[in-house]
mmCIF file of the C-alpha atoms, coordinates in Angstrom:
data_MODEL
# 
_entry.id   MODEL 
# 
loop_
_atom_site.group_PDB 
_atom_site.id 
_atom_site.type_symbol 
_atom_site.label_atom_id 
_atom_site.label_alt_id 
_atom_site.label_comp_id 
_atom_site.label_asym_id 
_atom_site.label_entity_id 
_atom_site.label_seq_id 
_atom_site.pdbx_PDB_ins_code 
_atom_site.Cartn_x 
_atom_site.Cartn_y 
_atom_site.Cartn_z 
_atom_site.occupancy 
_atom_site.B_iso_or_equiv 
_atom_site.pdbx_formal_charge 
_atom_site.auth_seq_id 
_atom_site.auth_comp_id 
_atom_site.auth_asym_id 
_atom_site.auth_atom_id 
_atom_site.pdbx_PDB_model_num 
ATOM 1   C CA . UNK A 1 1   ? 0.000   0.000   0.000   1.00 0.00 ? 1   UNK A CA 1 
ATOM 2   C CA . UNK A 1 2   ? 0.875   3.209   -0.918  1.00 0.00 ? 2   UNK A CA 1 
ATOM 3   C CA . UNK A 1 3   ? -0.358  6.253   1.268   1.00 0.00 ? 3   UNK A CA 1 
ATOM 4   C CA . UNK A 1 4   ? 0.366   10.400  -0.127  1.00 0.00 ? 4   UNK A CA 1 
ATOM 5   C CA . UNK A 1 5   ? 0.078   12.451  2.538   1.00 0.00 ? 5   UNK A CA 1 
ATOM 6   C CA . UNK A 1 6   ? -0.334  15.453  0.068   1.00 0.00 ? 6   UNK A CA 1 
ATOM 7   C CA . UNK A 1 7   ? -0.282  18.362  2.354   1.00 0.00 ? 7   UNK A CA 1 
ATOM 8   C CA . UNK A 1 8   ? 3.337   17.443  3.504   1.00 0.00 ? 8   UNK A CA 1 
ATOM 9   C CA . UNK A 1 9   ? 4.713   15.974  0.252   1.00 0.00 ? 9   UNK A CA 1 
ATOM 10  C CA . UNK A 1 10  ? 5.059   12.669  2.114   1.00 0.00 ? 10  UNK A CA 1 
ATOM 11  C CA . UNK A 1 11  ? 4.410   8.881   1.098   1.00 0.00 ? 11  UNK A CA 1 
ATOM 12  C CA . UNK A 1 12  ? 4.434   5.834   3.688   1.00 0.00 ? 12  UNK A CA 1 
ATOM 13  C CA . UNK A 1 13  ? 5.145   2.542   2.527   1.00 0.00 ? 13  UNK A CA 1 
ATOM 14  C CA . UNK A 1 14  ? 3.222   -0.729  3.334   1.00 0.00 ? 14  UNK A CA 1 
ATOM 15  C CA . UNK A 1 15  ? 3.851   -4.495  2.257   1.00 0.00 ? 15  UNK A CA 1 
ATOM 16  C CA . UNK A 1 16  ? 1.616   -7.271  2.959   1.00 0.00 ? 16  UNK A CA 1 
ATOM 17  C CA . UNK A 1 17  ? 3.781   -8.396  5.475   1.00 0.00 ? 17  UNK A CA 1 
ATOM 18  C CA . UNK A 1 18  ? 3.848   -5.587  7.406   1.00 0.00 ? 18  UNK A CA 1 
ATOM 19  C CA . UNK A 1 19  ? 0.499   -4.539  7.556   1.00 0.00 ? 19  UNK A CA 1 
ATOM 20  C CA . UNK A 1 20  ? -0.423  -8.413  8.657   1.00 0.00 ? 20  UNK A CA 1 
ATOM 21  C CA . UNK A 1 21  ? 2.308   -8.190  11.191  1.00 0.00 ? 21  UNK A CA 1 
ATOM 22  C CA . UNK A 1 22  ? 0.914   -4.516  12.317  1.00 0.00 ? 22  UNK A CA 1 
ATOM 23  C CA . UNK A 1 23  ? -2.386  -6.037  12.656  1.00 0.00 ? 23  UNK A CA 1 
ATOM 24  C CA . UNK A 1 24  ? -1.197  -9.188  14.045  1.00 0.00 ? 24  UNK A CA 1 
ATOM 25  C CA . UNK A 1 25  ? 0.557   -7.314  16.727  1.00 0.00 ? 25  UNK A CA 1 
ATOM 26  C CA . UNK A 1 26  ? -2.301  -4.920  17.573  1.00 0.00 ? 26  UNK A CA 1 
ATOM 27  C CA . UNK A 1 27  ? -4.731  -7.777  17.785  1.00 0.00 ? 27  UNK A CA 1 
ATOM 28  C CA . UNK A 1 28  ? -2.456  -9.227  20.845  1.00 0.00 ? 28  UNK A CA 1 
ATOM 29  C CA . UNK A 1 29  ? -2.179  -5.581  22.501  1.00 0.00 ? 29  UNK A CA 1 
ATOM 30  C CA . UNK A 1 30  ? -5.794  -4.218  21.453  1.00 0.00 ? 30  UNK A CA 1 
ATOM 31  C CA . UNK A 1 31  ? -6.755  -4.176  25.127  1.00 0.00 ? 31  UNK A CA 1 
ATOM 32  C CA . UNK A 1 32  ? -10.524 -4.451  27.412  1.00 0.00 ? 32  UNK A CA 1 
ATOM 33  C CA . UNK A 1 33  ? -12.303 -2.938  24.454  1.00 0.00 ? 33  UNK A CA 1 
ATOM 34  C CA . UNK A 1 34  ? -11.796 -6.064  22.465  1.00 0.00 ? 34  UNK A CA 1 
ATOM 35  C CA . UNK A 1 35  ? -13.823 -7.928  24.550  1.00 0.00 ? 35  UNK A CA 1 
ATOM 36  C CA . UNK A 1 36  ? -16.992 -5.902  23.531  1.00 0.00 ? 36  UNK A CA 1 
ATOM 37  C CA . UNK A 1 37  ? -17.966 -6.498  20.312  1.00 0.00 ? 37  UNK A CA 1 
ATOM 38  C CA . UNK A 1 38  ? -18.585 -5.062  17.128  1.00 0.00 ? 38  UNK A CA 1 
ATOM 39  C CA . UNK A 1 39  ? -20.267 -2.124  16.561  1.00 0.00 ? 39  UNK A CA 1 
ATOM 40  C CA . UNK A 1 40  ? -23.452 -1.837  15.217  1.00 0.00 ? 40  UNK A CA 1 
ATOM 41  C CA . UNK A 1 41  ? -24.585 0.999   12.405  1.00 0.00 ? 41  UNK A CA 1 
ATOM 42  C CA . UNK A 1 42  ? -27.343 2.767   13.112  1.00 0.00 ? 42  UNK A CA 1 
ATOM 43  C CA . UNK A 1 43  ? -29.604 4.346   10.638  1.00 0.00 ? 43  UNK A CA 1 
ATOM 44  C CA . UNK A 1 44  ? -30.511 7.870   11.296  1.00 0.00 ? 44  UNK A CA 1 
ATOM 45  C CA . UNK A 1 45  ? -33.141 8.475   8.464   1.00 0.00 ? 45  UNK A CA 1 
ATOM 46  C CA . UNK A 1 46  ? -31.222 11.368  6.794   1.00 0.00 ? 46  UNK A CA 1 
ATOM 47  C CA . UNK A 1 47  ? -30.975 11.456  3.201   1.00 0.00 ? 47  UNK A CA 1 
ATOM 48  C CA . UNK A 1 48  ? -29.281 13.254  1.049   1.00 0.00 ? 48  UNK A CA 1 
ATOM 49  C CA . UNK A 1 49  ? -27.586 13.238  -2.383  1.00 0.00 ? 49  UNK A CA 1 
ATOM 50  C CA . UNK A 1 50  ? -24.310 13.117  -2.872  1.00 0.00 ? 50  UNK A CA 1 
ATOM 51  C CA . UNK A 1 51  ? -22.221 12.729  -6.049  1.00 0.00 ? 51  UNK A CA 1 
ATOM 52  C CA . UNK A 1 52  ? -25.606 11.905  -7.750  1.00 0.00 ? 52  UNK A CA 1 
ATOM 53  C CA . UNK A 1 53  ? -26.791 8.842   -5.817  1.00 0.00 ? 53  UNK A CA 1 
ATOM 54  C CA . UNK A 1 54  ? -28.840 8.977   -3.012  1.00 0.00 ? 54  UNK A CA 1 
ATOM 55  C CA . UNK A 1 55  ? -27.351 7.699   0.169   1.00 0.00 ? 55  UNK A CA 1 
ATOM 56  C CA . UNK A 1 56  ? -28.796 7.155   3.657   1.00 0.00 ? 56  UNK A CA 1 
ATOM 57  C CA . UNK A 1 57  ? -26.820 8.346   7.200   1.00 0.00 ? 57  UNK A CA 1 
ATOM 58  C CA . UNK A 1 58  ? -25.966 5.769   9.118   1.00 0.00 ? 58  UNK A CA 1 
ATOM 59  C CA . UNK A 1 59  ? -23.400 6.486   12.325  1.00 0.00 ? 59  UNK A CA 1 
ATOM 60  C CA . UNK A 1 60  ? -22.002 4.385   15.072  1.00 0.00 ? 60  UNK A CA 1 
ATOM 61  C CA . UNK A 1 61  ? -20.025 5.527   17.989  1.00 0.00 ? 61  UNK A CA 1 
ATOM 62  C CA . UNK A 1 62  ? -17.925 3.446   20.684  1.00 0.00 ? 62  UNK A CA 1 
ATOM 63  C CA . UNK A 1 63  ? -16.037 5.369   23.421  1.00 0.00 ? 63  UNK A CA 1 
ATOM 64  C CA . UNK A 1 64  ? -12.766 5.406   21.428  1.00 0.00 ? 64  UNK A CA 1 
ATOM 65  C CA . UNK A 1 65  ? -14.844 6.213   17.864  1.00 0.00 ? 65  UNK A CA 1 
ATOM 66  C CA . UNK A 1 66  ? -17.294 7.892   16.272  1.00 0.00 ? 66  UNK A CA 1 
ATOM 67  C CA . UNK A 1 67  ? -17.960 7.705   12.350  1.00 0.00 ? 67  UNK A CA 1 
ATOM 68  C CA . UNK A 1 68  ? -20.898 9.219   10.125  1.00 0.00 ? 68  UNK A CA 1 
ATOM 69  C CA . UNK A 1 69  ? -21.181 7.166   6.695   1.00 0.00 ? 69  UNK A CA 1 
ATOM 70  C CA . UNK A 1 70  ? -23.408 8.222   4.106   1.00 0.00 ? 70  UNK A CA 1 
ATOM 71  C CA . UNK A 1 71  ? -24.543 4.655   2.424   1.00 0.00 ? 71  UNK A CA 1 
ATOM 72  C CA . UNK A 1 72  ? -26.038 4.734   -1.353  1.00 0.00 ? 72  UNK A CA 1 
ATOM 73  C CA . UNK A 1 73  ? -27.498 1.163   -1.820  1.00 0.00 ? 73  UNK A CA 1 
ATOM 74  C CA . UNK A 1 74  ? -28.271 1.739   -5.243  1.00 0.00 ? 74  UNK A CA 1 
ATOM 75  C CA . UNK A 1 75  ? -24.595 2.310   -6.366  1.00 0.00 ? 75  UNK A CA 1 
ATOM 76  C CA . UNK A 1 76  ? -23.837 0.021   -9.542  1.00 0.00 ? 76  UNK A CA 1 
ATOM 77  C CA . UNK A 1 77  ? -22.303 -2.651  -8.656  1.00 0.00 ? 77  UNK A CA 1 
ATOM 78  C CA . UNK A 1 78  ? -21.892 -1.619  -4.833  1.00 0.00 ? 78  UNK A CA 1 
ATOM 79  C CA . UNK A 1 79  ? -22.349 -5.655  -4.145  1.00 0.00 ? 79  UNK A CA 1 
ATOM 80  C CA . UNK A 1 80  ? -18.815 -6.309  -5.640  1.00 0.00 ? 80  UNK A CA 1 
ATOM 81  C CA . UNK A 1 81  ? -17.365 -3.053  -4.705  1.00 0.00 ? 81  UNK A CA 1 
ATOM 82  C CA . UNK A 1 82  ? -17.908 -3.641  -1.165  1.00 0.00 ? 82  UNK A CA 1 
ATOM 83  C CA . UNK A 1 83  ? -16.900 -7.428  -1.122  1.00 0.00 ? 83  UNK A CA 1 
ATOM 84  C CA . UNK A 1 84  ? -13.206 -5.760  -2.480  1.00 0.00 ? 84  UNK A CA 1 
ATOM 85  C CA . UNK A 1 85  ? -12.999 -3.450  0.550   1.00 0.00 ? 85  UNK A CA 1 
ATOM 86  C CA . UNK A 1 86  ? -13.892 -6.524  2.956   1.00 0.00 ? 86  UNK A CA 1 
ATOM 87  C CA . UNK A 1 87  ? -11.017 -8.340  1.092   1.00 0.00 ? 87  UNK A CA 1 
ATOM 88  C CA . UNK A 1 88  ? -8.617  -5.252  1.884   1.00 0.00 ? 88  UNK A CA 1 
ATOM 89  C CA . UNK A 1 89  ? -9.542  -5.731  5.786   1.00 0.00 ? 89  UNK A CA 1 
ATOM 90  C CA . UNK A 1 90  ? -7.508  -8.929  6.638   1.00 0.00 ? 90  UNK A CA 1 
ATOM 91  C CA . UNK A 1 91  ? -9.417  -10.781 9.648   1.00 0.00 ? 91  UNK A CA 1 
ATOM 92  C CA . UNK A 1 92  ? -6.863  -10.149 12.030  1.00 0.00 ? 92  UNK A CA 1 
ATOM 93  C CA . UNK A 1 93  ? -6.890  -6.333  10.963  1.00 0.00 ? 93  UNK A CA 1 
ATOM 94  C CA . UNK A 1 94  ? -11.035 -7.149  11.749  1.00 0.00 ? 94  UNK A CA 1 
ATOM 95  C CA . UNK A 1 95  ? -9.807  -8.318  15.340  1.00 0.00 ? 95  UNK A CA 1 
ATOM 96  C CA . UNK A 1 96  ? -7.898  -5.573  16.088  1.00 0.00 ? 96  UNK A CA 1 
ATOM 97  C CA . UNK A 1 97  ? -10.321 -2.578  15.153  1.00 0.00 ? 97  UNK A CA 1 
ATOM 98  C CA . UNK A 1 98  ? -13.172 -3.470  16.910  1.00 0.00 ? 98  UNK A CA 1 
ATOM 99  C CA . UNK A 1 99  ? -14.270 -0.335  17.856  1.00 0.00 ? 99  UNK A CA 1 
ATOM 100 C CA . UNK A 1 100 ? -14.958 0.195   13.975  1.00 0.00 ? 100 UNK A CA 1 
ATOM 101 C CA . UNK A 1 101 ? -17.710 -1.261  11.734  1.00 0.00 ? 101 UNK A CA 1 
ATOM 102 C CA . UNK A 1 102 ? -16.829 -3.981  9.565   1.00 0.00 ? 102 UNK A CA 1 
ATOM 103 C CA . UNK A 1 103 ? -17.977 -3.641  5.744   1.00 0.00 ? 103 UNK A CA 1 
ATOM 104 C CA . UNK A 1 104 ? -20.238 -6.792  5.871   1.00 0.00 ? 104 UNK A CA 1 
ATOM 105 C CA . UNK A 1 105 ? -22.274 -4.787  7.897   1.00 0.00 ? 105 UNK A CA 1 
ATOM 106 C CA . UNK A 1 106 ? -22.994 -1.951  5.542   1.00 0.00 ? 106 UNK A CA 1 
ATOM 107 C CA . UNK A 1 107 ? -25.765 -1.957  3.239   1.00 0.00 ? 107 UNK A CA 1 
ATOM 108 C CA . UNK A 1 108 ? -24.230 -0.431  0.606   1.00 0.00 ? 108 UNK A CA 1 
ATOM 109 C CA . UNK A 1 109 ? -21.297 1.297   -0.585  1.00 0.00 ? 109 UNK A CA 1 
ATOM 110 C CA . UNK A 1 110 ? -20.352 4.037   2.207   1.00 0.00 ? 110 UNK A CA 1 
ATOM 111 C CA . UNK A 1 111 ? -20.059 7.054   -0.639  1.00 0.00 ? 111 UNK A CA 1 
ATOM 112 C CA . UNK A 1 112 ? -19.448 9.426   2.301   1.00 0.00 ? 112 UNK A CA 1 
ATOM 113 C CA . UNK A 1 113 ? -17.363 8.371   5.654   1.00 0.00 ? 113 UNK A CA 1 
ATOM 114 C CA . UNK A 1 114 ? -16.260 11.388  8.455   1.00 0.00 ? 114 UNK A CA 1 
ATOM 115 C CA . UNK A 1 115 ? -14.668 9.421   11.541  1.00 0.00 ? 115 UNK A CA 1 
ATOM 116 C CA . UNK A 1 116 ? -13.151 10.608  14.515  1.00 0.00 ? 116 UNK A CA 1 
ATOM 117 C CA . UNK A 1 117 ? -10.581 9.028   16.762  1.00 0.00 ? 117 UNK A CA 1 
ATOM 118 C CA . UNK A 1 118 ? -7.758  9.854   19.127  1.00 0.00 ? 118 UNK A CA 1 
ATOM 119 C CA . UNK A 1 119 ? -8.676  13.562  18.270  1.00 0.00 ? 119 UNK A CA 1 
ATOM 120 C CA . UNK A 1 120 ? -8.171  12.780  14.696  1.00 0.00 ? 120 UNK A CA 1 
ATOM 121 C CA . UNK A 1 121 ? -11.007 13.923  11.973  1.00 0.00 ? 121 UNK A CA 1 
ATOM 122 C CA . UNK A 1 122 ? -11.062 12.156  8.422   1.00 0.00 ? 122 UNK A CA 1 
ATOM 123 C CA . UNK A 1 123 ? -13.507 12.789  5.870   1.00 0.00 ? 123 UNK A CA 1 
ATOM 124 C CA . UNK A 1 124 ? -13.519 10.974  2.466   1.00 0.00 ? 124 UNK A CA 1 
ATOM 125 C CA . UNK A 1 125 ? -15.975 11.437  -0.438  1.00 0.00 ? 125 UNK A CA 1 
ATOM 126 C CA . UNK A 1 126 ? -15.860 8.926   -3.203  1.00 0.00 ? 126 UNK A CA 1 
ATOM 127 C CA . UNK A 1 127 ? -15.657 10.507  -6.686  1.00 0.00 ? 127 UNK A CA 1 
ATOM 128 C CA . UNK A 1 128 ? -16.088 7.674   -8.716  1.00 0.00 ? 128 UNK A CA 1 
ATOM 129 C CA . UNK A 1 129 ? -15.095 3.982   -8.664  1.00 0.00 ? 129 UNK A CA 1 
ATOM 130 C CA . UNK A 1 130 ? -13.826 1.675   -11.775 1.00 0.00 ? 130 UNK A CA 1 
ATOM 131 C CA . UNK A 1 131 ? -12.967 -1.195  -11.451 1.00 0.00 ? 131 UNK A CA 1 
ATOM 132 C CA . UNK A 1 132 ? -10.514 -1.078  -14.362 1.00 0.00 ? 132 UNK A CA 1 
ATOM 133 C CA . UNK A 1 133 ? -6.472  -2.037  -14.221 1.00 0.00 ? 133 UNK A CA 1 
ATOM 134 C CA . UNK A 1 134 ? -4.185  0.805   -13.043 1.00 0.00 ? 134 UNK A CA 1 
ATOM 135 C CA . UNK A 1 135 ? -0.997  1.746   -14.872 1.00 0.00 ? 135 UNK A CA 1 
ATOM 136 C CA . UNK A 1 136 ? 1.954   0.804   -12.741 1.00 0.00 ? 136 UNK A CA 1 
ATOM 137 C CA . UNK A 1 137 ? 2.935   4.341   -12.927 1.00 0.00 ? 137 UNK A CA 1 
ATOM 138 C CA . UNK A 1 138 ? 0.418   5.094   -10.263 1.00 0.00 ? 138 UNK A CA 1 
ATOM 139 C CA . UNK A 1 139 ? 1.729   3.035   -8.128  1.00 0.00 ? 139 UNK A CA 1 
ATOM 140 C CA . UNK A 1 140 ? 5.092   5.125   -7.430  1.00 0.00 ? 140 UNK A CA 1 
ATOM 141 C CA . UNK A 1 141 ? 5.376   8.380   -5.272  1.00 0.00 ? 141 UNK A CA 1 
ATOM 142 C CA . UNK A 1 142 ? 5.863   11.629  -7.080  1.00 0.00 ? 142 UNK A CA 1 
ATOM 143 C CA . UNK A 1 143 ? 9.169   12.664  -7.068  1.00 0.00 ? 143 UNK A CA 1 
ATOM 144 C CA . UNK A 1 144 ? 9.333   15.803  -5.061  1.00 0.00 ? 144 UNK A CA 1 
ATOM 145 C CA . UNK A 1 145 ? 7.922   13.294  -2.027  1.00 0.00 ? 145 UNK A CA 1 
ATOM 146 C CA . UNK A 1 146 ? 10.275  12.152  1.277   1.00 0.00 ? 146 UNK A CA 1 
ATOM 147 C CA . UNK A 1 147 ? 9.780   8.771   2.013   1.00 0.00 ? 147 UNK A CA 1 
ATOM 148 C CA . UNK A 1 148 ? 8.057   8.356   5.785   1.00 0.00 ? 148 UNK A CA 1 
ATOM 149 C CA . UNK A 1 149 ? 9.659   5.280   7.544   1.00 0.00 ? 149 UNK A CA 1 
ATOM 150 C CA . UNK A 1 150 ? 6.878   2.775   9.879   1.00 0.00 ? 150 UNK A CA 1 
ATOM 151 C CA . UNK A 1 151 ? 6.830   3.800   13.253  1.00 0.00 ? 151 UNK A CA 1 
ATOM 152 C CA . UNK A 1 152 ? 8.644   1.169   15.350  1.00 0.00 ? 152 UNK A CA 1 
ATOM 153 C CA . UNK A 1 153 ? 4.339   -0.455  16.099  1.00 0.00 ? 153 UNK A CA 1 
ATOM 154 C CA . UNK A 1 154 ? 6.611   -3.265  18.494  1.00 0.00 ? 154 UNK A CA 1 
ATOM 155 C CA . UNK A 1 155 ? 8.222   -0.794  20.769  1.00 0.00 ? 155 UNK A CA 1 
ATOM 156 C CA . UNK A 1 156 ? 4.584   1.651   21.311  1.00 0.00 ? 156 UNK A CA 1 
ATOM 157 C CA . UNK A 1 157 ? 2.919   -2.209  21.871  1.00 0.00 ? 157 UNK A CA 1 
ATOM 158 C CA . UNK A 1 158 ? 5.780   -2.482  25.105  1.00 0.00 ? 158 UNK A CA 1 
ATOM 159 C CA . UNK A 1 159 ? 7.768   -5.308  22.988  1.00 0.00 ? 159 UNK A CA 1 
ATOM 160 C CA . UNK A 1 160 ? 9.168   -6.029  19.813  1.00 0.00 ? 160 UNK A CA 1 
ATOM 161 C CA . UNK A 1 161 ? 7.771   -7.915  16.728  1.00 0.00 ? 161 UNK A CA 1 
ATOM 162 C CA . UNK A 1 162 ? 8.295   -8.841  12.963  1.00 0.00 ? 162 UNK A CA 1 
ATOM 163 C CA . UNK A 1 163 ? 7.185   -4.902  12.602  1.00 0.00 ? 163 UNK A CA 1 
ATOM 164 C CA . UNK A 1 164 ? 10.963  -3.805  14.384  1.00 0.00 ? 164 UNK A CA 1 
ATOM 165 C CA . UNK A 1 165 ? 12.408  -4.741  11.348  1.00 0.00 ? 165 UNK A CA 1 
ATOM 166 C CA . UNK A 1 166 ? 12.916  -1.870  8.765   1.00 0.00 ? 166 UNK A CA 1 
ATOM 167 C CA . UNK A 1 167 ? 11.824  -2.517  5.125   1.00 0.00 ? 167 UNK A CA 1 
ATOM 168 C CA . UNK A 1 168 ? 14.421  -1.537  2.690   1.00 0.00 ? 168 UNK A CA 1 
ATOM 169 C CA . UNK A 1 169 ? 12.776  1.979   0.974   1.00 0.00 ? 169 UNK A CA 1 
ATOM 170 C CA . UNK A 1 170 ? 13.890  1.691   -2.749  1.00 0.00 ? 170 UNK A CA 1 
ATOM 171 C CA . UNK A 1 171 ? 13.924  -2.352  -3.225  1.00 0.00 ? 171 UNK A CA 1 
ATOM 172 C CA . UNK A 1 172 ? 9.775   -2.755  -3.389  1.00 0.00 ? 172 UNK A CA 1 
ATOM 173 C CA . UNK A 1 173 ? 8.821   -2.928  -6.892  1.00 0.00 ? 173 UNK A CA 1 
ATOM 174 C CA . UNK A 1 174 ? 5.844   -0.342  -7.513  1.00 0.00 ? 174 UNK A CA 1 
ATOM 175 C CA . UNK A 1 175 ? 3.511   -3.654  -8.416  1.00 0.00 ? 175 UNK A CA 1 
ATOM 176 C CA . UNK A 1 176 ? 4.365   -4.356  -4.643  1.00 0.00 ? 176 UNK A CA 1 
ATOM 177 C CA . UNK A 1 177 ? 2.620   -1.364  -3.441  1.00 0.00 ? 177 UNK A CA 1 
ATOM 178 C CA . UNK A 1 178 ? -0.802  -2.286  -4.368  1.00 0.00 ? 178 UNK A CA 1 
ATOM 179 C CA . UNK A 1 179 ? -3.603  -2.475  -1.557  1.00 0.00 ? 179 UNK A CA 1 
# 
Protein backbone atom coordinates (compact mmCIF):
# COMPACT_ATOMS: atom_id res chain seq x y z
CA UNK A 1 0.00 0.00 0.00
CA UNK A 2 0.88 3.21 -0.92
CA UNK A 3 -0.36 6.25 1.27
CA UNK A 4 0.37 10.40 -0.13
CA UNK A 5 0.08 12.45 2.54
CA UNK A 6 -0.33 15.45 0.07
CA UNK A 7 -0.28 18.36 2.35
CA UNK A 8 3.34 17.44 3.50
CA UNK A 9 4.71 15.97 0.25
CA UNK A 10 5.06 12.67 2.11
CA UNK A 11 4.41 8.88 1.10
CA UNK A 12 4.43 5.83 3.69
CA UNK A 13 5.14 2.54 2.53
CA UNK A 14 3.22 -0.73 3.33
CA UNK A 15 3.85 -4.50 2.26
CA UNK A 16 1.62 -7.27 2.96
CA UNK A 17 3.78 -8.40 5.48
CA UNK A 18 3.85 -5.59 7.41
CA UNK A 19 0.50 -4.54 7.56
CA UNK A 20 -0.42 -8.41 8.66
CA UNK A 21 2.31 -8.19 11.19
CA UNK A 22 0.91 -4.52 12.32
CA UNK A 23 -2.39 -6.04 12.66
CA UNK A 24 -1.20 -9.19 14.05
CA UNK A 25 0.56 -7.31 16.73
CA UNK A 26 -2.30 -4.92 17.57
CA UNK A 27 -4.73 -7.78 17.79
CA UNK A 28 -2.46 -9.23 20.84
CA UNK A 29 -2.18 -5.58 22.50
CA UNK A 30 -5.79 -4.22 21.45
CA UNK A 31 -6.76 -4.18 25.13
CA UNK A 32 -10.52 -4.45 27.41
CA UNK A 33 -12.30 -2.94 24.45
CA UNK A 34 -11.80 -6.06 22.46
CA UNK A 35 -13.82 -7.93 24.55
CA UNK A 36 -16.99 -5.90 23.53
CA UNK A 37 -17.97 -6.50 20.31
CA UNK A 38 -18.58 -5.06 17.13
CA UNK A 39 -20.27 -2.12 16.56
CA UNK A 40 -23.45 -1.84 15.22
CA UNK A 41 -24.59 1.00 12.41
CA UNK A 42 -27.34 2.77 13.11
CA UNK A 43 -29.60 4.35 10.64
CA UNK A 44 -30.51 7.87 11.30
CA UNK A 45 -33.14 8.48 8.46
CA UNK A 46 -31.22 11.37 6.79
CA UNK A 47 -30.97 11.46 3.20
CA UNK A 48 -29.28 13.25 1.05
CA UNK A 49 -27.59 13.24 -2.38
CA UNK A 50 -24.31 13.12 -2.87
CA UNK A 51 -22.22 12.73 -6.05
CA UNK A 52 -25.61 11.91 -7.75
CA UNK A 53 -26.79 8.84 -5.82
CA UNK A 54 -28.84 8.98 -3.01
CA UNK A 55 -27.35 7.70 0.17
CA UNK A 56 -28.80 7.16 3.66
CA UNK A 57 -26.82 8.35 7.20
CA UNK A 58 -25.97 5.77 9.12
CA UNK A 59 -23.40 6.49 12.33
CA UNK A 60 -22.00 4.39 15.07
CA UNK A 61 -20.03 5.53 17.99
CA UNK A 62 -17.92 3.45 20.68
CA UNK A 63 -16.04 5.37 23.42
CA UNK A 64 -12.77 5.41 21.43
CA UNK A 65 -14.84 6.21 17.86
CA UNK A 66 -17.29 7.89 16.27
CA UNK A 67 -17.96 7.70 12.35
CA UNK A 68 -20.90 9.22 10.13
CA UNK A 69 -21.18 7.17 6.70
CA UNK A 70 -23.41 8.22 4.11
CA UNK A 71 -24.54 4.66 2.42
CA UNK A 72 -26.04 4.73 -1.35
CA UNK A 73 -27.50 1.16 -1.82
CA UNK A 74 -28.27 1.74 -5.24
CA UNK A 75 -24.59 2.31 -6.37
CA UNK A 76 -23.84 0.02 -9.54
CA UNK A 77 -22.30 -2.65 -8.66
CA UNK A 78 -21.89 -1.62 -4.83
CA UNK A 79 -22.35 -5.66 -4.15
CA UNK A 80 -18.81 -6.31 -5.64
CA UNK A 81 -17.36 -3.05 -4.70
CA UNK A 82 -17.91 -3.64 -1.16
CA UNK A 83 -16.90 -7.43 -1.12
CA UNK A 84 -13.21 -5.76 -2.48
CA UNK A 85 -13.00 -3.45 0.55
CA UNK A 86 -13.89 -6.52 2.96
CA UNK A 87 -11.02 -8.34 1.09
CA UNK A 88 -8.62 -5.25 1.88
CA UNK A 89 -9.54 -5.73 5.79
CA UNK A 90 -7.51 -8.93 6.64
CA UNK A 91 -9.42 -10.78 9.65
CA UNK A 92 -6.86 -10.15 12.03
CA UNK A 93 -6.89 -6.33 10.96
CA UNK A 94 -11.03 -7.15 11.75
CA UNK A 95 -9.81 -8.32 15.34
CA UNK A 96 -7.90 -5.57 16.09
CA UNK A 97 -10.32 -2.58 15.15
CA UNK A 98 -13.17 -3.47 16.91
CA UNK A 99 -14.27 -0.33 17.86
CA UNK A 100 -14.96 0.19 13.97
CA UNK A 101 -17.71 -1.26 11.73
CA UNK A 102 -16.83 -3.98 9.56
CA UNK A 103 -17.98 -3.64 5.74
CA UNK A 104 -20.24 -6.79 5.87
CA UNK A 105 -22.27 -4.79 7.90
CA UNK A 106 -22.99 -1.95 5.54
CA UNK A 107 -25.76 -1.96 3.24
CA UNK A 108 -24.23 -0.43 0.61
CA UNK A 109 -21.30 1.30 -0.58
CA UNK A 110 -20.35 4.04 2.21
CA UNK A 111 -20.06 7.05 -0.64
CA UNK A 112 -19.45 9.43 2.30
CA UNK A 113 -17.36 8.37 5.65
CA UNK A 114 -16.26 11.39 8.46
CA UNK A 115 -14.67 9.42 11.54
CA UNK A 116 -13.15 10.61 14.51
CA UNK A 117 -10.58 9.03 16.76
CA UNK A 118 -7.76 9.85 19.13
CA UNK A 119 -8.68 13.56 18.27
CA UNK A 120 -8.17 12.78 14.70
CA UNK A 121 -11.01 13.92 11.97
CA UNK A 122 -11.06 12.16 8.42
CA UNK A 123 -13.51 12.79 5.87
CA UNK A 124 -13.52 10.97 2.47
CA UNK A 125 -15.98 11.44 -0.44
CA UNK A 126 -15.86 8.93 -3.20
CA UNK A 127 -15.66 10.51 -6.69
CA UNK A 128 -16.09 7.67 -8.72
CA UNK A 129 -15.09 3.98 -8.66
CA UNK A 130 -13.83 1.67 -11.77
CA UNK A 131 -12.97 -1.20 -11.45
CA UNK A 132 -10.51 -1.08 -14.36
CA UNK A 133 -6.47 -2.04 -14.22
CA UNK A 134 -4.19 0.81 -13.04
CA UNK A 135 -1.00 1.75 -14.87
CA UNK A 136 1.95 0.80 -12.74
CA UNK A 137 2.93 4.34 -12.93
CA UNK A 138 0.42 5.09 -10.26
CA UNK A 139 1.73 3.03 -8.13
CA UNK A 140 5.09 5.12 -7.43
CA UNK A 141 5.38 8.38 -5.27
CA UNK A 142 5.86 11.63 -7.08
CA UNK A 143 9.17 12.66 -7.07
CA UNK A 144 9.33 15.80 -5.06
CA UNK A 145 7.92 13.29 -2.03
CA UNK A 146 10.28 12.15 1.28
CA UNK A 147 9.78 8.77 2.01
CA UNK A 148 8.06 8.36 5.79
CA UNK A 149 9.66 5.28 7.54
CA UNK A 150 6.88 2.77 9.88
CA UNK A 151 6.83 3.80 13.25
CA UNK A 152 8.64 1.17 15.35
CA UNK A 153 4.34 -0.45 16.10
CA UNK A 154 6.61 -3.26 18.49
CA UNK A 155 8.22 -0.79 20.77
CA UNK A 156 4.58 1.65 21.31
CA UNK A 157 2.92 -2.21 21.87
CA UNK A 158 5.78 -2.48 25.11
CA UNK A 159 7.77 -5.31 22.99
CA UNK A 160 9.17 -6.03 19.81
CA UNK A 161 7.77 -7.92 16.73
CA UNK A 162 8.29 -8.84 12.96
CA UNK A 163 7.18 -4.90 12.60
CA UNK A 164 10.96 -3.80 14.38
CA UNK A 165 12.41 -4.74 11.35
CA UNK A 166 12.92 -1.87 8.76
CA UNK A 167 11.82 -2.52 5.13
CA UNK A 168 14.42 -1.54 2.69
CA UNK A 169 12.78 1.98 0.97
CA UNK A 170 13.89 1.69 -2.75
CA UNK A 171 13.92 -2.35 -3.23
CA UNK A 172 9.78 -2.76 -3.39
CA UNK A 173 8.82 -2.93 -6.89
CA UNK A 174 5.84 -0.34 -7.51
CA UNK A 175 3.51 -3.65 -8.42
CA UNK A 176 4.36 -4.36 -4.64
CA UNK A 177 2.62 -1.36 -3.44
CA UNK A 178 -0.80 -2.29 -4.37
CA UNK A 179 -3.60 -2.47 -1.56
Amino acid sequence: MLNLMNDQKKFLRLSGDKAKAVAEMASRFGGKEQSAGKPKLKPTGRKETINGYETEQYTCETPQFKGSYWIATKYPDSVAIVKQLQAMTPAAWSEAMTSMPDYRDFPGLPIRTEVSMKGQKIKSTITAVKQDSLPEAQFIAPPEYKEMKMPNIGRMFGGKSATDREEPAATESPASARP
